[in-house]
mmCIF file of C-alpha atoms in Angstrom:
data_model
loop_
_atom_site.group_PDB
_atom_site.id
_atom_site.type_symbol
_atom_site.label_atom_id
_atom_site.label_comp_id
_atom_site.label_asym_id
_atom_site.label_seq_id
_atom_site.Cartn_x
_atom_site.Cartn_y
_atom_site.Cartn_z
ATOM 1 C CA MET A 155 -13.629 63.628 24.263
ATOM 2 C CA ALA A 156 -11.435 60.890 22.808
ATOM 3 C CA TYR A 157 -12.346 58.517 25.595
ATOM 4 C CA SER A 158 -15.863 57.464 24.799
ATOM 5 C CA ILE A 159 -17.466 54.069 25.354
ATOM 6 C CA THR A 160 -20.936 54.035 23.825
ATOM 7 C CA SER A 161 -22.661 51.677 26.268
ATOM 8 C CA LEU A 162 -21.106 53.423 29.278
ATOM 9 C CA ASN A 163 -22.189 56.841 27.992
ATOM 10 C CA GLU A 164 -25.702 55.563 27.412
ATOM 11 C CA LEU A 165 -25.938 54.200 30.971
ATOM 12 C CA THR A 166 -24.568 57.463 32.372
ATOM 13 C CA ALA A 167 -27.145 59.400 30.340
ATOM 14 C CA GLN A 168 -29.979 57.321 31.782
ATOM 15 C CA PHE A 169 -28.779 57.890 35.348
ATOM 16 C CA GLU A 170 -28.451 61.604 34.613
ATOM 17 C CA LYS A 171 -32.157 61.818 33.758
ATOM 18 C CA LEU A 172 -33.086 60.963 37.347
ATOM 19 C CA PRO A 173 -34.050 63.943 39.517
ATOM 20 C CA GLY A 174 -31.174 65.323 41.594
ATOM 21 C CA ILE A 175 -28.520 63.259 39.788
ATOM 22 C CA GLY A 176 -25.891 65.409 38.059
ATOM 23 C CA LYS A 177 -23.268 64.432 35.495
ATOM 24 C CA LYS A 178 -20.579 63.485 38.010
ATOM 25 C CA THR A 179 -22.892 61.381 40.153
ATOM 26 C CA ALA A 180 -24.344 59.691 37.075
ATOM 27 C CA GLN A 181 -20.824 58.759 36.018
ATOM 28 C CA ARG A 182 -20.019 57.397 39.460
ATOM 29 C CA LEU A 183 -23.210 55.308 39.528
ATOM 30 C CA ALA A 184 -22.602 53.942 36.016
ATOM 31 C CA PHE A 185 -19.065 52.928 36.989
ATOM 32 C CA TYR A 186 -20.431 51.246 40.072
ATOM 33 C CA VAL A 187 -22.888 49.164 38.056
ATOM 34 C CA ILE A 188 -20.142 48.086 35.682
ATOM 35 C CA THR A 189 -17.796 46.970 38.431
ATOM 36 C CA ALA A 190 -20.483 45.376 40.634
ATOM 37 C CA PRO A 191 -21.323 41.676 40.215
ATOM 38 C CA GLU A 192 -23.253 40.981 37.001
ATOM 39 C CA GLU A 193 -26.335 39.813 38.963
ATOM 40 C CA TYR A 194 -26.812 43.358 40.226
ATOM 41 C CA ALA A 195 -27.267 44.888 36.768
ATOM 42 C CA GLU A 196 -29.603 42.051 35.826
ATOM 43 C CA ARG A 197 -31.737 42.379 38.923
ATOM 44 C CA PHE A 198 -31.819 46.176 38.697
ATOM 45 C CA SER A 199 -32.807 45.950 35.039
ATOM 46 C CA ARG A 200 -35.637 43.509 35.823
ATOM 47 C CA ALA A 201 -36.842 45.647 38.742
ATOM 48 C CA LEU A 202 -37.138 48.685 36.461
ATOM 49 C CA ILE A 203 -39.282 46.903 33.879
ATOM 50 C CA ASP A 204 -41.273 45.090 36.535
ATOM 51 C CA ALA A 205 -42.151 48.157 38.584
ATOM 52 C CA ARG A 206 -42.940 50.257 35.530
ATOM 53 C CA SER A 207 -45.186 47.677 33.910
ATOM 54 C CA LYS A 208 -46.967 46.345 37.003
ATOM 55 C CA ILE A 209 -47.663 49.517 38.906
ATOM 56 C CA ARG A 210 -50.763 51.495 38.050
ATOM 57 C CA LEU A 211 -53.141 53.790 39.882
ATOM 58 C CA CYS A 212 -55.540 52.361 42.461
ATOM 59 C CA SER A 213 -59.009 52.572 40.873
ATOM 60 C CA CYS A 214 -60.377 54.052 44.106
ATOM 61 C CA CYS A 215 -57.826 56.433 45.641
ATOM 62 C CA GLN A 216 -55.434 56.926 42.669
ATOM 63 C CA ALA A 217 -52.415 55.903 44.776
ATOM 64 C CA LEU A 218 -49.764 53.657 43.222
ATOM 65 C CA SER A 219 -50.763 50.031 43.317
ATOM 66 C CA ASP A 220 -49.851 46.733 41.726
ATOM 67 C CA GLY A 221 -53.459 45.537 41.765
ATOM 68 C CA GLU A 222 -56.912 46.953 41.060
ATOM 69 C CA LEU A 223 -56.962 48.372 44.607
ATOM 70 C CA CYS A 224 -53.997 49.685 46.618
ATOM 71 C CA PRO A 225 -53.109 47.961 49.928
ATOM 72 C CA VAL A 226 -54.993 50.612 51.918
ATOM 73 C CA CYS A 227 -58.224 50.612 49.881
ATOM 74 C CA GLY A 228 -58.161 46.818 49.804
ATOM 75 C CA ASP A 229 -57.855 46.559 53.587
ATOM 76 C CA PRO A 230 -61.291 45.848 55.153
ATOM 77 C CA LEU A 231 -60.076 47.210 58.506
ATOM 78 C CA ARG A 232 -59.518 50.750 57.207
ATOM 79 C CA ASP A 233 -62.217 53.328 57.891
ATOM 80 C CA LYS A 234 -63.585 54.282 54.456
ATOM 81 C CA SER A 235 -65.565 57.210 55.926
ATOM 82 C CA ILE A 236 -62.440 59.359 56.451
ATOM 83 C CA ILE A 237 -60.462 60.380 53.385
ATOM 84 C CA CYS A 238 -57.062 62.054 53.675
ATOM 85 C CA VAL A 239 -56.369 64.039 50.489
ATOM 86 C CA VAL A 240 -52.672 64.300 49.553
ATOM 87 C CA SER A 241 -50.943 65.734 46.523
ATOM 88 C CA ASP A 242 -48.248 63.092 46.041
ATOM 89 C CA PRO A 243 -48.269 59.275 46.383
ATOM 90 C CA ARG A 244 -45.199 59.496 48.651
ATOM 91 C CA ASP A 245 -47.175 61.481 51.212
ATOM 92 C CA ILE A 246 -49.086 58.275 51.950
ATOM 93 C CA LEU A 247 -45.877 56.605 53.104
ATOM 94 C CA ALA A 248 -45.304 59.495 55.540
ATOM 95 C CA PHE A 249 -48.786 59.103 57.037
ATOM 96 C CA GLU A 250 -48.497 55.314 57.205
ATOM 97 C CA ARG A 251 -45.269 55.686 59.169
ATOM 98 C CA THR A 252 -47.242 57.364 61.972
ATOM 99 C CA ARG A 253 -49.260 54.103 62.327
ATOM 100 C CA GLU A 254 -52.071 56.299 63.666
ATOM 101 C CA PHE A 255 -54.250 57.123 60.699
ATOM 102 C CA LYS A 256 -56.867 54.440 60.110
ATOM 103 C CA GLY A 257 -58.810 56.099 57.283
ATOM 104 C CA VAL A 258 -58.131 55.955 53.550
ATOM 105 C CA TYR A 259 -56.406 58.305 51.109
ATOM 106 C CA HIS A 260 -56.956 60.164 47.888
ATOM 107 C CA VAL A 261 -54.015 61.238 45.736
ATOM 108 C CA LEU A 262 -54.447 64.381 43.626
ATOM 109 C CA HIS A 263 -51.150 63.868 41.736
ATOM 110 C CA GLY A 264 -50.146 67.489 41.951
ATOM 111 C CA VAL A 265 -51.345 70.872 43.151
ATOM 112 C CA ILE A 266 -52.972 73.711 41.272
ATOM 113 C CA SER A 267 -50.185 75.879 39.884
ATOM 114 C CA PRO A 268 -51.236 78.324 37.158
ATOM 115 C CA LEU A 269 -47.630 79.315 36.488
ATOM 116 C CA ASP A 270 -46.789 75.718 35.557
ATOM 117 C CA GLY A 271 -50.000 75.387 33.583
ATOM 118 C CA ILE A 272 -51.503 72.935 36.074
ATOM 119 C CA GLY A 273 -55.212 73.618 36.481
ATOM 120 C CA PRO A 274 -57.642 71.602 38.611
ATOM 121 C CA GLU A 275 -58.666 69.539 35.560
ATOM 122 C CA LYS A 276 -55.169 67.968 35.546
ATOM 123 C CA LEU A 277 -55.589 66.736 39.128
ATOM 124 C CA LYS A 278 -57.638 63.771 40.320
ATOM 125 C CA VAL A 279 -60.383 66.069 41.664
ATOM 126 C CA ARG A 280 -63.224 64.561 39.659
ATOM 127 C CA GLU A 281 -62.341 61.119 41.047
ATOM 128 C CA LEU A 282 -62.422 62.518 44.594
ATOM 129 C CA LEU A 283 -65.839 64.122 44.151
ATOM 130 C CA ALA A 284 -67.168 60.855 42.666
ATOM 131 C CA ARG A 285 -66.064 59.018 45.829
ATOM 132 C CA LEU A 286 -67.955 61.524 47.979
ATOM 133 C CA SER A 287 -71.212 61.316 46.039
ATOM 134 C CA ASP A 288 -72.711 58.255 47.767
ATOM 135 C CA GLY A 289 -72.852 59.926 51.190
ATOM 136 C CA SER A 290 -70.760 57.317 53.048
ATOM 137 C CA VAL A 291 -67.834 59.684 53.668
ATOM 138 C CA LYS A 292 -68.020 61.706 56.904
ATOM 139 C CA GLU A 293 -64.753 63.634 56.847
ATOM 140 C CA VAL A 294 -62.228 64.837 54.298
ATOM 141 C CA ILE A 295 -58.796 65.815 55.664
ATOM 142 C CA MET A 296 -57.061 68.239 53.306
ATOM 143 C CA ALA A 297 -53.427 67.198 53.685
ATOM 144 C CA THR A 298 -51.846 69.053 50.784
ATOM 145 C CA ASP A 299 -48.461 70.648 51.509
ATOM 146 C CA PRO A 300 -48.467 73.800 53.684
ATOM 147 C CA THR A 301 -47.344 75.899 50.712
ATOM 148 C CA VAL A 302 -49.142 78.601 48.739
ATOM 149 C CA GLU A 303 -50.105 76.099 46.009
ATOM 150 C CA GLY A 304 -51.067 73.461 48.553
ATOM 151 C CA GLU A 305 -53.334 75.901 50.400
ATOM 152 C CA ALA A 306 -54.928 77.141 47.195
ATOM 153 C CA THR A 307 -55.601 73.584 46.059
ATOM 154 C CA ALA A 308 -57.141 72.661 49.419
ATOM 155 C CA SER A 309 -59.419 75.671 49.444
ATOM 156 C CA TYR A 310 -60.387 75.193 45.781
ATOM 157 C CA ILE A 311 -61.467 71.606 46.376
ATOM 158 C CA SER A 312 -63.175 72.481 49.682
ATOM 159 C CA ARG A 313 -65.562 74.771 47.809
ATOM 160 C CA PHE A 314 -67.017 71.748 45.982
ATOM 161 C CA ILE A 315 -67.213 69.560 49.082
ATOM 162 C CA LYS A 316 -68.810 72.094 51.456
ATOM 163 C CA PRO A 317 -72.273 71.930 49.774
ATOM 164 C CA MET A 318 -72.304 68.146 50.265
ATOM 165 C CA GLY A 319 -72.403 68.640 54.013
ATOM 166 C CA ILE A 320 -69.195 66.670 54.597
ATOM 167 C CA LYS A 321 -66.826 67.782 57.376
ATOM 168 C CA ILE A 322 -63.587 69.218 55.937
ATOM 169 C CA THR A 323 -60.468 69.535 58.077
ATOM 170 C CA ARG A 324 -56.932 70.743 57.517
ATOM 171 C CA LEU A 325 -53.746 69.516 59.221
ATOM 172 C CA ALA A 326 -52.751 71.562 62.288
ATOM 173 C CA TYR A 327 -50.049 74.159 61.855
ATOM 174 C CA GLY A 328 -47.438 74.619 64.538
ATOM 175 C CA VAL A 329 -43.831 74.119 65.525
ATOM 176 C CA PRO A 330 -42.388 70.748 64.472
ATOM 177 C CA VAL A 331 -41.793 68.266 67.295
ATOM 178 C CA GLY A 332 -38.106 68.193 68.236
ATOM 179 C CA GLY A 333 -37.581 71.505 66.456
ATOM 180 C CA ASN A 334 -35.810 74.510 67.873
ATOM 181 C CA LEU A 335 -37.997 77.597 68.526
ATOM 182 C CA GLU A 336 -35.070 79.854 67.740
ATOM 183 C CA TYR A 337 -35.167 78.695 64.126
ATOM 184 C CA ALA A 338 -38.956 78.695 63.678
ATOM 185 C CA ASP A 339 -40.095 81.236 61.087
ATOM 186 C CA GLU A 340 -42.548 83.912 62.231
ATOM 187 C CA VAL A 341 -45.522 82.625 60.229
ATOM 188 C CA THR A 342 -45.221 79.137 61.728
ATOM 189 C CA LEU A 343 -44.785 80.599 65.208
ATOM 190 C CA GLN A 344 -47.818 82.851 64.761
ATOM 191 C CA ARG A 345 -49.883 79.826 63.680
ATOM 192 C CA ALA A 346 -48.575 77.829 66.664
ATOM 193 C CA LEU A 347 -49.719 80.649 68.978
ATOM 194 C CA ASP A 348 -53.123 80.855 67.273
ATOM 195 C CA GLY A 349 -53.634 77.130 67.676
ATOM 196 C CA ARG A 350 -52.377 76.901 71.279
ATOM 197 C CA ASN A 351 -54.044 74.322 73.525
ATOM 198 C CA GLU A 352 -54.661 74.295 77.269
ATOM 199 C CA ILE A 353 -52.421 71.846 79.146
ATOM 200 C CA MET B 12 -45.747 48.917 57.120
ATOM 201 C CA ALA B 13 -49.214 48.226 55.729
ATOM 202 C CA TYR B 14 -48.465 50.111 52.550
ATOM 203 C CA SER B 15 -46.196 47.811 50.632
ATOM 204 C CA ILE B 16 -46.045 47.250 46.880
ATOM 205 C CA THR B 17 -43.632 44.423 46.090
ATOM 206 C CA SER B 18 -42.327 45.647 42.734
ATOM 207 C CA LEU B 19 -41.900 49.195 44.029
ATOM 208 C CA ASN B 20 -40.015 47.969 47.091
ATOM 209 C CA GLU B 21 -37.760 45.847 44.909
ATOM 210 C CA LEU B 22 -36.913 48.800 42.651
ATOM 211 C CA THR B 23 -36.252 51.010 45.690
ATOM 212 C CA ALA B 24 -33.958 48.310 47.110
ATOM 213 C CA GLN B 25 -31.932 48.202 43.891
ATOM 214 C CA PHE B 26 -31.510 51.992 43.865
ATOM 215 C CA GLU B 27 -30.493 51.876 47.508
ATOM 216 C CA LYS B 28 -27.562 49.588 46.693
ATOM 217 C CA LEU B 29 -25.926 52.352 44.645
ATOM 218 C CA PRO B 30 -23.146 54.240 46.443
ATOM 219 C CA GLY B 31 -24.284 57.464 48.118
ATOM 220 C CA ILE B 32 -27.995 56.710 47.611
ATOM 221 C CA GLY B 33 -29.907 56.467 50.900
ATOM 222 C CA LYS B 34 -33.391 55.137 51.585
ATOM 223 C CA LYS B 35 -35.212 58.427 50.971
ATOM 224 C CA THR B 36 -33.409 59.166 47.717
ATOM 225 C CA ALA B 37 -33.925 55.582 46.518
ATOM 226 C CA GLN B 38 -37.639 55.986 47.141
ATOM 227 C CA ARG B 39 -37.723 59.278 45.263
ATOM 228 C CA LEU B 40 -35.872 57.782 42.281
ATOM 229 C CA ALA B 41 -38.137 54.708 42.193
ATOM 230 C CA PHE B 42 -41.224 56.956 42.216
ATOM 231 C CA TYR B 43 -39.718 58.989 39.425
ATOM 232 C CA VAL B 44 -39.181 55.919 37.242
ATOM 233 C CA ILE B 45 -42.768 54.791 37.818
ATOM 234 C CA THR B 46 -44.273 58.129 36.879
ATOM 235 C CA ALA B 47 -41.915 58.829 33.954
ATOM 236 C CA PRO B 48 -42.888 57.693 30.434
ATOM 237 C CA GLU B 49 -42.626 53.914 30.025
ATOM 238 C CA GLU B 50 -39.848 54.260 27.410
ATOM 239 C CA TYR B 51 -37.557 55.596 30.097
ATOM 240 C CA ALA B 52 -37.709 52.470 32.254
ATOM 241 C CA GLU B 53 -37.223 50.332 29.160
ATOM 242 C CA ARG B 54 -34.249 52.286 27.918
ATOM 243 C CA PHE B 55 -32.673 52.457 31.372
ATOM 244 C CA SER B 56 -33.171 48.720 31.802
ATOM 245 C CA ARG B 57 -31.531 47.983 28.451
ATOM 246 C CA ALA B 58 -28.638 50.360 29.193
ATOM 247 C CA LEU B 59 -27.895 48.518 32.446
ATOM 248 C CA ILE B 60 -27.696 45.096 30.805
ATOM 249 C CA ASP B 61 -25.875 46.454 27.787
ATOM 250 C CA ALA B 62 -23.180 48.297 29.707
ATOM 251 C CA ARG B 63 -22.657 45.445 32.148
ATOM 252 C CA SER B 64 -22.379 42.751 29.498
ATOM 253 C CA LYS B 65 -20.382 44.653 26.874
ATOM 254 C CA ILE B 66 -17.833 46.445 28.986
ATOM 255 C CA ARG B 67 -14.674 44.634 29.973
ATOM 256 C CA LEU B 68 -11.075 45.538 30.728
ATOM 257 C CA CYS B 69 -8.803 46.698 27.900
ATOM 258 C CA SER B 70 -6.325 43.863 27.337
ATOM 259 C CA CYS B 71 -3.476 46.377 27.296
ATOM 260 C CA CYS B 72 -4.113 49.101 29.907
ATOM 261 C CA GLN B 73 -6.898 47.467 31.988
ATOM 262 C CA ALA B 74 -9.180 50.491 31.541
ATOM 263 C CA LEU B 75 -12.871 49.928 30.856
ATOM 264 C CA SER B 76 -13.540 49.202 27.226
ATOM 265 C CA ASP B 77 -16.231 47.761 24.983
ATOM 266 C CA GLY B 78 -13.690 46.158 22.692
ATOM 267 C CA GLU B 79 -10.411 44.254 22.965
ATOM 268 C CA LEU B 80 -8.576 47.596 23.262
ATOM 269 C CA CYS B 81 -9.854 50.797 24.901
ATOM 270 C CA PRO B 82 -10.238 53.952 22.750
ATOM 271 C CA VAL B 83 -6.864 55.275 23.951
ATOM 272 C CA CYS B 84 -4.819 52.095 23.393
ATOM 273 C CA GLY B 85 -6.509 51.618 20.021
ATOM 274 C CA ASP B 86 -5.613 55.144 18.873
ATOM 275 C CA PRO B 87 -2.511 55.048 16.614
ATOM 276 C CA LEU B 88 -1.849 58.741 17.339
ATOM 277 C CA ARG B 89 -1.248 58.211 21.066
ATOM 278 C CA ASP B 90 2.351 58.012 22.262
ATOM 279 C CA LYS B 91 2.763 54.457 23.577
ATOM 280 C CA SER B 92 6.144 55.290 25.130
ATOM 281 C CA ILE B 93 4.621 57.311 27.986
ATOM 282 C CA ILE B 94 2.366 55.458 30.425
ATOM 283 C CA CYS B 95 0.320 57.315 33.012
ATOM 284 C CA VAL B 96 -0.483 54.949 35.907
ATOM 285 C CA VAL B 97 -3.792 55.661 37.671
ATOM 286 C CA SER B 98 -5.656 53.801 40.397
ATOM 287 C CA ASP B 99 -9.214 54.181 39.077
ATOM 288 C CA PRO B 100 -10.702 54.050 35.549
ATOM 289 C CA ARG B 101 -12.447 57.379 36.196
ATOM 290 C CA ASP B 102 -9.086 59.112 36.606
ATOM 291 C CA ILE B 103 -8.583 58.627 32.861
ATOM 292 C CA LEU B 104 -11.618 60.812 32.155
ATOM 293 C CA ALA B 105 -10.069 63.563 34.287
ATOM 294 C CA PHE B 106 -6.807 63.423 32.335
ATOM 295 C CA GLU B 107 -8.602 63.272 28.987
ATOM 296 C CA ARG B 108 -10.503 66.423 29.878
ATOM 297 C CA THR B 109 -7.214 68.333 29.963
ATOM 298 C CA ARG B 110 -6.769 67.462 26.241
ATOM 299 C CA GLU B 111 -3.024 67.750 26.880
ATOM 300 C CA PHE B 112 -1.819 64.253 27.676
ATOM 301 C CA LYS B 113 -0.951 62.350 24.513
ATOM 302 C CA GLY B 114 0.454 59.183 26.098
ATOM 303 C CA VAL B 115 -1.423 56.060 27.212
ATOM 304 C CA TYR B 116 -2.676 54.840 30.592
ATOM 305 C CA HIS B 117 -2.493 51.920 32.939
ATOM 306 C CA VAL B 118 -5.234 51.316 35.502
ATOM 307 C CA LEU B 119 -4.224 49.595 38.752
ATOM 308 C CA HIS B 120 -7.832 49.180 39.945
ATOM 309 C CA GLY B 121 -7.083 50.208 43.487
ATOM 310 C CA VAL B 122 -4.235 51.196 45.797
ATOM 311 C CA ILE B 123 -2.276 49.138 48.281
ATOM 312 C CA SER B 124 -4.172 49.300 51.560
ATOM 313 C CA PRO B 125 -3.130 46.684 54.139
ATOM 314 C CA LEU B 126 -5.962 47.690 56.481
ATOM 315 C CA ASP B 127 -8.518 46.772 53.799
ATOM 316 C CA GLY B 128 -6.611 43.617 52.929
ATOM 317 C CA ILE B 129 -5.569 44.968 49.512
ATOM 318 C CA GLY B 130 -2.024 43.887 48.734
ATOM 319 C CA PRO B 131 -0.119 44.573 45.496
ATOM 320 C CA GLU B 132 -1.146 41.151 44.124
ATOM 321 C CA LYS B 133 -4.753 42.408 43.924
ATOM 322 C CA LEU B 134 -3.758 45.327 41.692
ATOM 323 C CA LYS B 135 -2.878 45.221 37.994
ATOM 324 C CA VAL B 136 0.847 45.565 38.750
ATOM 325 C CA ARG B 137 1.934 42.402 36.960
ATOM 326 C CA GLU B 138 0.187 43.625 33.803
ATOM 327 C CA LEU B 139 2.030 46.956 34.047
ATOM 328 C CA LEU B 140 5.434 45.322 34.434
ATOM 329 C CA ALA B 141 4.667 43.081 31.442
ATOM 330 C CA ARG B 142 4.001 46.179 29.326
ATOM 331 C CA LEU B 143 7.367 47.620 30.324
ATOM 332 C CA SER B 144 9.387 44.493 29.549
ATOM 333 C CA ASP B 145 9.940 45.094 25.803
ATOM 334 C CA GLY B 146 11.889 48.312 26.336
ATOM 335 C CA SER B 147 9.626 50.555 24.213
ATOM 336 C CA VAL B 148 8.373 52.599 27.162
ATOM 337 C CA LYS B 149 10.455 55.653 28.042
ATOM 338 C CA GLU B 150 8.520 57.194 30.909
ATOM 339 C CA VAL B 151 6.045 56.070 33.566
ATOM 340 C CA ILE B 152 4.038 58.829 35.260
ATOM 341 C CA MET B 153 2.811 57.713 38.676
ATOM 342 C CA ALA B 154 -0.562 59.419 38.893
ATOM 343 C CA THR B 155 -2.064 57.657 41.897
ATOM 344 C CA ASP B 156 -3.989 59.901 44.290
ATOM 345 C CA PRO B 157 -1.926 62.218 46.523
ATOM 346 C CA THR B 158 -2.952 60.242 49.625
ATOM 347 C CA VAL B 159 -0.939 58.028 51.947
ATOM 348 C CA GLU B 160 -2.097 54.884 50.128
ATOM 349 C CA GLY B 161 -1.573 56.480 46.724
ATOM 350 C CA GLU B 162 1.974 57.487 47.623
ATOM 351 C CA ALA B 163 2.792 54.084 49.068
ATOM 352 C CA THR B 164 1.469 52.361 45.939
ATOM 353 C CA ALA B 165 3.476 54.655 43.669
ATOM 354 C CA SER B 166 6.696 54.088 45.580
ATOM 355 C CA TYR B 167 6.104 50.323 45.816
ATOM 356 C CA ILE B 168 5.680 50.010 42.058
ATOM 357 C CA SER B 169 8.566 52.381 41.357
ATOM 358 C CA ARG B 170 10.942 49.975 43.094
ATOM 359 C CA PHE B 171 10.269 47.375 40.380
ATOM 360 C CA ILE B 172 10.529 49.836 37.496
ATOM 361 C CA LYS B 173 13.735 51.613 38.570
ATOM 362 C CA PRO B 174 16.017 48.654 37.685
ATOM 363 C CA MET B 175 14.586 48.648 34.134
ATOM 364 C CA GLY B 176 16.143 52.063 33.535
ATOM 365 C CA ILE B 177 12.792 53.679 32.718
ATOM 366 C CA LYS B 178 12.187 57.289 33.772
ATOM 367 C CA ILE B 179 9.609 57.498 36.570
ATOM 368 C CA THR B 180 7.812 60.761 37.351
ATOM 369 C CA ARG B 181 5.162 61.851 39.801
ATOM 370 C CA LEU B 182 2.503 64.561 39.346
ATOM 371 C CA ALA B 183 3.570 67.982 40.695
ATOM 372 C CA TYR B 184 2.261 68.999 44.081
ATOM 373 C CA GLY B 185 1.119 72.555 44.661
ATOM 374 C CA VAL B 186 -1.795 74.856 45.230
ATOM 375 C CA PRO B 187 -4.809 74.124 42.976
ATOM 376 C CA VAL B 188 -5.456 76.657 40.203
ATOM 377 C CA GLY B 189 -8.284 78.981 41.190
ATOM 378 C CA GLY B 190 -7.892 77.965 44.817
ATOM 379 C CA ASN B 191 -7.636 80.301 47.766
ATOM 380 C CA LEU B 192 -4.276 80.333 49.574
ATOM 381 C CA GLU B 193 -6.030 81.075 52.854
ATOM 382 C CA TYR B 194 -7.609 77.633 52.762
ATOM 383 C CA ALA B 195 -4.573 75.683 51.536
ATOM 384 C CA ASP B 196 -3.349 73.159 54.114
ATOM 385 C CA GLU B 197 0.214 73.508 55.345
ATOM 386 C CA VAL B 198 1.539 70.341 53.691
ATOM 387 C CA THR B 199 0.279 71.436 50.267
ATOM 388 C CA LEU B 200 1.665 74.937 50.789
ATOM 389 C CA GLN B 201 5.032 73.546 51.860
ATOM 390 C CA ARG B 202 5.131 71.395 48.713
ATOM 391 C CA ALA B 203 4.133 74.389 46.578
ATOM 392 C CA LEU B 204 7.049 76.334 48.064
ATOM 393 C CA ASP B 205 9.466 73.432 47.505
ATOM 394 C CA GLY B 206 8.436 73.188 43.886
ATOM 395 C CA ARG B 207 8.433 76.928 43.153
ATOM 396 C CA ASN B 208 9.454 78.015 39.655
ATOM 397 C CA GLU B 209 11.144 81.173 38.406
ATOM 398 C CA ILE B 210 8.802 83.510 36.496
#
């Protein structure tokens, strides 16, 4: 195309690398940055470098953290004897929003997926087992996604934990609160029936 | 929320300021940057500063440019006697994609919109009239959007150009190529009928 401005193209290309951002959106975002006040680009630019350089993995639970320990592991009020195992750091935010869970987390950073070449050695499984070795943990909640890979990962890891005599639980299946039964798929509905409680 | 990492929150906040990016998406993008290779954040950060500091308005057509003149105005092969007036710099990209238009552009940077407090003095109208004053321009194509504001802006500006004896044209209205007549609105269809051509 005749109309080509190098620095604008470069910015568009960087936006386009983000997940879920296509060419058109990238262009729109790049134009926005250029027409927004100069402070915005400067602050955005600093935030990128800052976040990328400061954030590392919590040495205990492998969640994202800007210190040696993440805010949860560093909190003396959290119950270190219950570990909720999740596959993605963002899952922690979802649990924290419930304001109910008082235990700690462990992030696997993925699920076992042979098709994508992700075996258990690529996940933070060794780190989890190391945390369980001192006998202080009473329960491990397997909170991987309710997908085929998530289930397989949970059951794979459970096999190592079982012999340690630690209680292993899985999140309850059922119909989502506020959902519409008409749209519930049959597997979910079957699981909701299986897990029915007396009222 | 207990789980709060300052530098991550700051990056999420910057993403959230972009148009069309909500809280959830901003979070997803920030997480992506943190887990992507470090070079990405660095390059993205540089691209932001670079684009914002280098890009300015073309001194002739007011389009975005990284030099005194934009690539179109600086091209000796473009026909300077035909000016296509658009409201947004991105509209130029759309025209350039057709590879048909050989004239030059003028960017108004908005449309007249009294409700939003945008009067003609906030647009690059004065700059357009200055370009027309030396008599070298033969035709002005009013290519503002086919909306109420776009039409009003085109007819407002036309009133100043008419007395100069310059030909003023407007983009043809009609059904979009590849479109489905069933879904065409009645105003567009009426205009398509009005502008029908012999085959």
